[in-house]
């Protein structure tokens, strides 16, 4: 049986199968298998009636077929045969029979049959495809259905539905066969941008190039893009001739209609002729098909016969062909890149011309430079001729009379071959020559004999005209190139430093590259990096503004690397792009000269007073003589009120009046708001009298700049060489600055001060203290001391208040804090103080398992810092200190409680106590205690303390009296009901002694 099933379809195979069935005993299943193979053989031999008859007969004899999936192939053959015989009722019935026996996973095969059935019987099968696509199908089947549905949607005009299928097609169609339908869909939706993008992508793809051509043709016509349409025409004109007639008919019709609409008559007529010719061929094909159909029906064979074609018809067709060739060559000549030299232009042009006509040689001679161009087999040779070499040739003859010539070599006047310089031989059989007006000659050598000169005359005449036009174009291009080279040489010259900037590209000439130390195409972003940080934003804004519209000019100065650059820029529009042309000037030398002049200047340009430079020049003479140095400040409180401009005018008036007063002295502007005056006297009485007169003079006159404001001068005086013999100007200036600062801090009501060396010594001492303090903080050399707060009722130590001491320097703690505040080290000092207390408590707990309550004084400036709470919590967490053992005593007036309520609440919520030295603060917030100093012995003072004690007790706040020095004071305070006191009568105790004392007490307890 295996041999029978392997037989190929043939009449002999049918005989063998029938014989096998009759002579062999088979099971039901074997008989069914052989019978189905027999039906396959009949179907392959197109014996559809037999398949229909025998298949239906076999089916009718079956008792049960539900569980017999092999029968589906028989039912399929019956269905296909019925469709071939157009017996649609039988076909429809067997679609149902086949569906019934197919497995669930193969049910889609019956659905495919139904779709094919409806397609053949002109029924709507759109819904069937849509429904089938919702099932689980093989990718190949799904792809086929998607393409079929896409075609249906396009025929029905439902492009909006068709576009929804594209994503699935892209996923399944690896060969991208959907592209033609995709392009039609996009065009139907008028989505021309996407259609253009897709068509341009497949323009060079051999499979879909012509579909892309048709899409681009319709798009360019819609956009009225003549230029791209001409390029498209040139690129696809030759391939269009090989396309089916229907395709050519549509393309020629579209070209003809478009050129008619834009009134290009010769192109319209050309394509209209092509269109009509294609229509005639289509009619002929249709008639042939109808005739063939009739002949086939009658059984008559048609034999082709030779039909004679008269010459006029051929001539007409050739003329049309040559006209098309000239049009295409004209278009192609303008598509060649104008940047190519003329030799390359001719070579490319003749290669294209050779596609329309076979010639032996193309020859072009240019009269201007005696250059001969010779094209042969895709190669172009050029050489310059000496006049004597072409005098007795067709070239010289045509340059003289300008007449066209054509014929066989024997008809030439001169039998000299211009190419070889030898007599004309059999290298060519026919020639055409045309004068290119007064510019040169065009000659063509033909390989074949020509009986009718008119056969190629029009074509070569057109080519000659194109070459003449190219001569004129080359003349214009040479002028443009010359102008372009001229401007390019200007750009490349070292005369000017220039940059041409586009939105995304910059081009620097050699001179600007040297100046700015950049590459020729340095990116804009890298250029900005070399600008001063404060100048980048202004430069970016200027460039953005210049790019907004053409015709703008600007000049900007900036620092680039170590140079001062002045950039002049102008915005110019070219086509649709705006360019910024910049010229750079290095003006560093101007700034250097200016800086040098300023450095050497002796007059302050704002106040017209002598400046600090003049003072340094004259100072050597001053220290050789006896005199006094004055440093004078004025009423600086006006600055925040009137602003810097008005204050400067006020200071200028102040300086001018001072100069007017000190007639025998010299007035200098020391800095922005300070004057330096030298007077040639150093007697203390004379100097004092002069200063008083000066102050009286200033107070007696009203300011012109700011009425009702006084100058309020503060003066520091050095009588030289009475109080110092220092010769360094910087030291003298420092003495005066310190004295002026000392006057403002300690005696603000005084108007002048005479320098004493102790002022400088105090400054030096304070600097030494602060240096030592900084070192002590870094190396942990500070020590803790604890003042005792006594509970008078119980006669015990209620709490300890910590303090910092410098053991190696005899400096009071309060003075230490004053110096730290003056030198901006108070916050660091107090942070270190808190850290030392935490370290002490941590050590104490580890060694004794005991803790004591400690009050830590903190200035309001440190407490008000936003980092205070995080710092404290971080320390307590690090050292494991319970919050309730620490209190902070905030000292200082004007503590703004309302601004720090959240900060204070954050501390008190965890158990940290807060004390204050400000009565106002204590009355505004529930502090734990108020610390008051005992400042007097008057009864009124004691009554004040007693009333505060009563008030604070009522609000559960402690009242601690400080600075208690005697037993009488203690007794008096105790009689008034005061509970807590602190003072000198209770000596402070160091951290080490306190630690030993607590440890000793713990050992006694155990």
PDB file of C-alpha atoms in Angstrom, residues 683-885:
ATOM      1  CA  UNK A 683      51.437 119.000  69.812  1.00  0.00           C
ATOM      2  CA  UNK A 684      48.552 117.484  71.760  1.00  0.00           C
ATOM      3  CA  UNK A 685      46.942 120.821  72.599  1.00  0.00           C
ATOM      4  CA  UNK A 686      47.167 122.077  69.035  1.00  0.00           C
ATOM      5  CA  UNK A 687      45.879 118.830  67.621  1.00  0.00           C
ATOM      6  CA  UNK A 688      43.007 118.692  70.124  1.00  0.00           C
ATOM      7  CA  UNK A 689      42.006 122.268  69.361  1.00  0.00           C
ATOM      8  CA  UNK A 690      42.143 121.611  65.618  1.00  0.00           C
ATOM      9  CA  UNK A 691      39.957 118.503  65.917  1.00  0.00           C
ATOM     10  CA  UNK A 692      37.354 120.313  68.013  1.00  0.00           C
ATOM     11  CA  UNK A 693      37.252 123.139  65.481  1.00  0.00           C
ATOM     12  CA  UNK A 694      36.878 120.558  62.682  1.00  0.00           C
ATOM     13  CA  UNK A 695      33.947 118.861  64.426  1.00  0.00           C
ATOM     14  CA  UNK A 696      32.355 122.209  65.181  1.00  0.00           C
ATOM     15  CA  UNK A 697      32.795 123.235  61.551  1.00  0.00           C
ATOM     16  CA  UNK A 698      31.085 120.095  60.264  1.00  0.00           C
ATOM     17  CA  UNK A 699      28.220 120.307  62.734  1.00  0.00           C
ATOM     18  CA  UNK A 700      27.606 123.962  61.942  1.00  0.00           C
ATOM     19  CA  UNK A 701      26.986 123.345  58.233  1.00  0.00           C
ATOM     20  CA  UNK A 702      23.993 121.564  56.753  1.00  0.00           C
ATOM     21  CA  UNK A 703      24.519 118.873  54.155  1.00  0.00           C
ATOM     22  CA  UNK A 704      23.502 119.676  50.603  1.00  0.00           C
ATOM     23  CA  UNK A 705      23.061 115.998  49.698  1.00  0.00           C
ATOM     24  CA  UNK A 706      20.966 114.910  52.698  1.00  0.00           C
ATOM     25  CA  UNK A 707      19.390 117.735  54.660  1.00  0.00           C
ATOM     26  CA  UNK A 708      19.096 117.360  58.423  1.00  0.00           C
ATOM     27  CA  UNK A 709      21.665 114.560  58.490  1.00  0.00           C
ATOM     28  CA  UNK A 710      24.918 115.213  60.356  1.00  0.00           C
ATOM     29  CA  UNK A 711      28.309 113.955  59.256  1.00  0.00           C
ATOM     30  CA  UNK A 712      29.100 112.723  62.796  1.00  0.00           C
ATOM     31  CA  UNK A 713      32.816 112.070  62.257  1.00  0.00           C
ATOM     32  CA  UNK A 714      34.800 109.639  64.388  1.00  0.00           C
ATOM     33  CA  UNK A 715      38.547 110.318  64.440  1.00  0.00           C
ATOM     34  CA  UNK A 716      41.557 108.219  65.407  1.00  0.00           C
ATOM     35  CA  UNK A 717      44.805 110.178  65.883  1.00  0.00           C
ATOM     36  CA  UNK A 718      48.474 109.180  65.946  1.00  0.00           C
ATOM     37  CA  UNK A 719      50.898 111.920  66.970  1.00  0.00           C
ATOM     38  CA  UNK A 720      54.091 111.006  65.173  1.00  0.00           C
ATOM     39  CA  UNK A 721      56.678 110.245  66.395  1.00  0.00           C
ATOM     40  CA  UNK A 722      55.389 110.914  69.906  1.00  0.00           C
ATOM     41  CA  UNK A 723      53.441 107.665  70.487  1.00  0.00           C
ATOM     42  CA  UNK A 724      55.201 105.466  67.911  1.00  0.00           C
ATOM     43  CA  UNK A 725      58.207 105.509  65.655  1.00  0.00           C
ATOM     44  CA  UNK A 726      56.841 102.790  63.369  1.00  0.00           C
ATOM     45  CA  UNK A 727      57.840 103.428  59.757  1.00  0.00           C
ATOM     46  CA  UNK A 728      55.773 100.811  57.926  1.00  0.00           C
ATOM     47  CA  UNK A 729      52.610 102.370  56.445  1.00  0.00           C
ATOM     48  CA  UNK A 730      50.634  99.157  56.976  1.00  0.00           C
ATOM     49  CA  UNK A 731      51.426  99.218  60.716  1.00  0.00           C
ATOM     50  CA  UNK A 732      50.426 102.886  61.044  1.00  0.00           C
ATOM     51  CA  UNK A 733      47.170 102.164  59.184  1.00  0.00           C
ATOM     52  CA  UNK A 734      46.525  99.197  61.476  1.00  0.00           C
ATOM     53  CA  UNK A 735      47.043 101.319  64.590  1.00  0.00           C
ATOM     54  CA  UNK A 736      44.528 103.859  63.332  1.00  0.00           C
ATOM     55  CA  UNK A 737      41.958 101.202  62.344  1.00  0.00           C
ATOM     56  CA  UNK A 738      42.182  99.554  65.773  1.00  0.00           C
ATOM     57  CA  UNK A 739      41.874 102.887  67.532  1.00  0.00           C
ATOM     58  CA  UNK A 740      38.820 103.838  65.490  1.00  0.00           C
ATOM     59  CA  UNK A 741      37.194 100.485  66.200  1.00  0.00           C
ATOM     60  CA  UNK A 742      38.043 100.808  69.905  1.00  0.00           C
ATOM     61  CA  UNK A 743      36.452 104.270  69.986  1.00  0.00           C
ATOM     62  CA  UNK A 744      33.215 103.039  68.404  1.00  0.00           C
ATOM     63  CA  UNK A 745      32.968 100.035  70.737  1.00  0.00           C
ATOM     64  CA  UNK A 746      34.003 101.447  74.097  1.00  0.00           C
ATOM     65  CA  UNK A 747      33.311 105.180  73.899  1.00  0.00           C
ATOM     66  CA  UNK A 748      30.662 105.702  71.213  1.00  0.00           C
ATOM     67  CA  UNK A 749      29.829 109.166  72.550  1.00  0.00           C
ATOM     68  CA  UNK A 750      33.377 110.465  72.108  1.00  0.00           C
ATOM     69  CA  UNK A 751      34.318 112.034  68.789  1.00  0.00           C
ATOM     70  CA  UNK A 752      38.034 111.323  68.662  1.00  0.00           C
ATOM     71  CA  UNK A 753      40.683 109.185  70.317  1.00  0.00           C
ATOM     72  CA  UNK A 754      44.452 109.405  70.535  1.00  0.00           C
ATOM     73  CA  UNK A 755      46.221 106.160  69.792  1.00  0.00           C
ATOM     74  CA  UNK A 756      47.848 104.432  72.739  1.00  0.00           C
ATOM     75  CA  UNK A 757      50.055 101.433  72.344  1.00  0.00           C
ATOM     76  CA  UNK A 758      47.905  99.487  74.813  1.00  0.00           C
ATOM     77  CA  UNK A 759      45.125  99.417  72.222  1.00  0.00           C
ATOM     78  CA  UNK A 760      47.399  97.548  69.835  1.00  0.00           C
ATOM     79  CA  UNK A 761      48.713  95.342  72.638  1.00  0.00           C
ATOM     80  CA  UNK A 762      45.152  94.375  73.577  1.00  0.00           C
ATOM     81  CA  UNK A 763      44.497  93.516  69.965  1.00  0.00           C
ATOM     82  CA  UNK A 764      47.621  91.375  69.821  1.00  0.00           C
ATOM     83  CA  UNK A 765      46.685  89.735  73.103  1.00  0.00           C
ATOM     84  CA  UNK A 766      43.147  88.995  71.916  1.00  0.00           C
ATOM     85  CA  UNK A 767      44.540  87.465  68.747  1.00  0.00           C
ATOM     86  CA  UNK A 768      46.894  85.296  70.794  1.00  0.00           C
ATOM     87  CA  UNK A 769      44.001  84.222  72.997  1.00  0.00           C
ATOM     88  CA  UNK A 770      41.811  83.335  70.042  1.00  0.00           C
ATOM     89  CA  UNK A 771      44.685  81.428  68.391  1.00  0.00           C
ATOM     90  CA  UNK A 772      45.237  79.504  71.593  1.00  0.00           C
ATOM     91  CA  UNK A 773      41.497  78.946  71.896  1.00  0.00           C
ATOM     92  CA  UNK A 774      41.316  77.514  68.370  1.00  0.00           C
ATOM     93  CA  UNK A 775      44.224  75.221  69.122  1.00  0.00           C
ATOM     94  CA  UNK A 776      42.695  74.219  72.447  1.00  0.00           C
ATOM     95  CA  UNK A 777      39.393  73.299  70.762  1.00  0.00           C
ATOM     96  CA  UNK A 778      41.179  71.200  68.140  1.00  0.00           C
ATOM     97  CA  UNK A 779      43.471  69.448  70.662  1.00  0.00           C
ATOM     98  CA  UNK A 780      40.954  69.219  73.559  1.00  0.00           C
ATOM     99  CA  UNK A 781      43.074  71.377  75.883  1.00  0.00           C
ATOM    100  CA  UNK A 782      40.111  73.284  77.382  1.00  0.00           C
ATOM    101  CA  UNK A 783      38.989  72.394  80.895  1.00  0.00           C
ATOM    102  CA  UNK A 784      35.624  72.365  82.618  1.00  0.00           C
ATOM    103  CA  UNK A 785      34.811  74.255  85.790  1.00  0.00           C
ATOM    104  CA  UNK A 786      31.529  74.041  87.697  1.00  0.00           C
ATOM    105  CA  UNK A 787      29.872  76.824  89.704  1.00  0.00           C
ATOM    106  CA  UNK A 788      27.610  75.619  92.508  1.00  0.00           C
ATOM    107  CA  UNK A 789      23.946  76.640  92.677  1.00  0.00           C
ATOM    108  CA  UNK A 790      22.929  76.352  96.363  1.00  0.00           C
ATOM    109  CA  UNK A 791      19.508  75.466  97.741  1.00  0.00           C
ATOM    110  CA  UNK A 792      19.305  77.709 100.864  1.00  0.00           C
ATOM    111  CA  UNK A 793      16.354  75.864 102.357  1.00  0.00           C
ATOM    112  CA  UNK A 794      18.085  72.506 102.340  1.00  0.00           C
ATOM    113  CA  UNK A 795      21.677  73.802 102.410  1.00  0.00           C
ATOM    114  CA  UNK A 796      22.662  71.486  99.557  1.00  0.00           C
ATOM    115  CA  UNK A 797      24.043  71.887  96.040  1.00  0.00           C
ATOM    116  CA  UNK A 798      20.968  72.080  93.856  1.00  0.00           C
ATOM    117  CA  UNK A 799      22.755  72.080  90.467  1.00  0.00           C
ATOM    118  CA  UNK A 800      26.102  72.757  88.817  1.00  0.00           C
ATOM    119  CA  UNK A 801      26.610  75.386  86.124  1.00  0.00           C
ATOM    120  CA  UNK A 802      29.470  74.479  83.804  1.00  0.00           C
ATOM    121  CA  UNK A 803      32.070  76.882  82.483  1.00  0.00           C
ATOM    122  CA  UNK A 804      35.165  76.691  80.252  1.00  0.00           C
ATOM    123  CA  UNK A 805      38.621  77.738  81.385  1.00  0.00           C
ATOM    124  CA  UNK A 806      42.027  78.043  79.736  1.00  0.00           C
ATOM    125  CA  UNK A 807      44.422  76.747  82.343  1.00  0.00           C
ATOM    126  CA  UNK A 808      47.596  78.118  80.725  1.00  0.00           C
ATOM    127  CA  UNK A 809      46.302  81.672  80.276  1.00  0.00           C
ATOM    128  CA  UNK A 810      44.861  83.845  83.029  1.00  0.00           C
ATOM    129  CA  UNK A 811      41.754  84.917  81.160  1.00  0.00           C
ATOM    130  CA  UNK A 812      38.372  85.372  82.755  1.00  0.00           C
ATOM    131  CA  UNK A 813      35.662  83.160  81.276  1.00  0.00           C
ATOM    132  CA  UNK A 814      33.438  86.127  80.440  1.00  0.00           C
ATOM    133  CA  UNK A 815      36.330  87.889  78.672  1.00  0.00           C
ATOM    134  CA  UNK A 816      37.047  84.687  76.785  1.00  0.00           C
ATOM    135  CA  UNK A 817      33.469  84.669  75.494  1.00  0.00           C
ATOM    136  CA  UNK A 818      33.729  88.356  74.551  1.00  0.00           C
ATOM    137  CA  UNK A 819      36.861  87.674  72.505  1.00  0.00           C
ATOM    138  CA  UNK A 820      35.291  84.596  70.885  1.00  0.00           C
ATOM    139  CA  UNK A 821      32.224  86.612  69.885  1.00  0.00           C
ATOM    140  CA  UNK A 822      34.369  89.411  68.519  1.00  0.00           C
ATOM    141  CA  UNK A 823      36.357  86.917  66.411  1.00  0.00           C
ATOM    142  CA  UNK A 824      33.288  84.916  65.276  1.00  0.00           C
ATOM    143  CA  UNK A 825      34.288  81.815  67.260  1.00  0.00           C
ATOM    144  CA  UNK A 826      31.558  81.926  69.915  1.00  0.00           C
ATOM    145  CA  UNK A 827      29.390  79.230  68.329  1.00  0.00           C
ATOM    146  CA  UNK A 828      32.341  76.846  67.925  1.00  0.00           C
ATOM    147  CA  UNK A 829      33.371  77.502  71.543  1.00  0.00           C
ATOM    148  CA  UNK A 830      29.907  76.807  72.945  1.00  0.00           C
ATOM    149  CA  UNK A 831      29.440  73.686  70.794  1.00  0.00           C
ATOM    150  CA  UNK A 832      32.727  72.409  72.198  1.00  0.00           C
ATOM    151  CA  UNK A 833      31.524  73.309  75.719  1.00  0.00           C
ATOM    152  CA  UNK A 834      28.389  71.143  75.287  1.00  0.00           C
ATOM    153  CA  UNK A 835      30.491  68.289  73.904  1.00  0.00           C
ATOM    154  CA  UNK A 836      32.866  68.432  76.897  1.00  0.00           C
ATOM    155  CA  UNK A 837      29.927  68.301  79.348  1.00  0.00           C
ATOM    156  CA  UNK A 838      28.562  65.228  77.531  1.00  0.00           C
ATOM    157  CA  UNK A 839      31.972  63.563  77.670  1.00  0.00           C
ATOM    158  CA  UNK A 840      32.233  64.344  81.409  1.00  0.00           C
ATOM    159  CA  UNK A 841      28.778  62.908  82.184  1.00  0.00           C
ATOM    160  CA  UNK A 842      29.474  59.831  80.066  1.00  0.00           C
ATOM    161  CA  UNK A 843      32.728  59.150  81.917  1.00  0.00           C
ATOM    162  CA  UNK A 844      31.083  59.849  85.265  1.00  0.00           C
ATOM    163  CA  UNK A 845      28.290  57.371  84.617  1.00  0.00           C
ATOM    164  CA  UNK A 846      30.669  54.644  83.452  1.00  0.00           C
ATOM    165  CA  UNK A 847      32.921  55.021  86.499  1.00  0.00           C
ATOM    166  CA  UNK A 848      30.374  55.778  89.262  1.00  0.00           C
ATOM    167  CA  UNK A 849      26.988  54.849  87.785  1.00  0.00           C
ATOM    168  CA  UNK A 850      25.885  58.313  88.960  1.00  0.00           C
ATOM    169  CA  UNK A 851      24.834  61.433  87.082  1.00  0.00           C
ATOM    170  CA  UNK A 852      24.457  65.065  88.190  1.00  0.00           C
ATOM    171  CA  UNK A 853      22.314  67.836  86.776  1.00  0.00           C
ATOM    172  CA  UNK A 854      24.308  70.431  84.889  1.00  0.00           C
ATOM    173  CA  UNK A 855      23.265  73.814  83.536  1.00  0.00           C
ATOM    174  CA  UNK A 856      25.150  74.860  80.383  1.00  0.00           C
ATOM    175  CA  UNK A 857      25.180  78.584  79.485  1.00  0.00           C
ATOM    176  CA  UNK A 858      24.482  79.212  75.791  1.00  0.00           C
ATOM    177  CA  UNK A 859      24.344  82.580  74.030  1.00  0.00           C
ATOM    178  CA  UNK A 860      21.174  83.516  72.192  1.00  0.00           C
ATOM    179  CA  UNK A 861      23.145  83.623  68.888  1.00  0.00           C
ATOM    180  CA  UNK A 862      24.228  79.992  69.265  1.00  0.00           C
ATOM    181  CA  UNK A 863      20.774  78.906  70.433  1.00  0.00           C
ATOM    182  CA  UNK A 864      19.033  80.655  67.516  1.00  0.00           C
ATOM    183  CA  UNK A 865      21.123  78.773  64.938  1.00  0.00           C
ATOM    184  CA  UNK A 866      19.032  76.215  63.008  1.00  0.00           C
ATOM    185  CA  UNK A 867      21.708  73.554  63.531  1.00  0.00           C
ATOM    186  CA  UNK A 868      21.659  73.825  67.350  1.00  0.00           C
ATOM    187  CA  UNK A 869      18.971  71.209  68.059  1.00  0.00           C
ATOM    188  CA  UNK A 870      20.332  68.584  65.603  1.00  0.00           C
ATOM    189  CA  UNK A 871      23.815  69.077  67.087  1.00  0.00           C
ATOM    190  CA  UNK A 872      22.553  68.616  70.669  1.00  0.00           C
ATOM    191  CA  UNK A 873      20.459  65.540  69.852  1.00  0.00           C
ATOM    192  CA  UNK A 874      23.390  64.033  67.960  1.00  0.00           C
ATOM    193  CA  UNK A 875      25.720  64.495  70.953  1.00  0.00           C
ATOM    194  CA  UNK A 876      23.224  63.072  73.459  1.00  0.00           C
ATOM    195  CA  UNK A 877      22.686  60.043  71.230  1.00  0.00           C
ATOM    196  CA  UNK A 878      26.447  59.518  70.767  1.00  0.00           C
ATOM    197  CA  UNK A 879      27.261  59.686  74.485  1.00  0.00           C
ATOM    198  CA  UNK A 880      24.010  58.167  75.758  1.00  0.00           C
ATOM    199  CA  UNK A 881      23.148  61.091  78.073  1.00  0.00           C
ATOM    200  CA  UNK A 882      19.571  61.219  79.461  1.00  0.00           C
ATOM    201  CA  UNK A 883      17.962  64.495  78.441  1.00  0.00           C
ATOM    202  CA  UNK A 884      16.666  65.396  81.925  1.00  0.00           C
ATOM    203  CA  UNK A 885      20.189  65.873  83.340  1.00  0.00           C
TER     204      UNK A 885
END
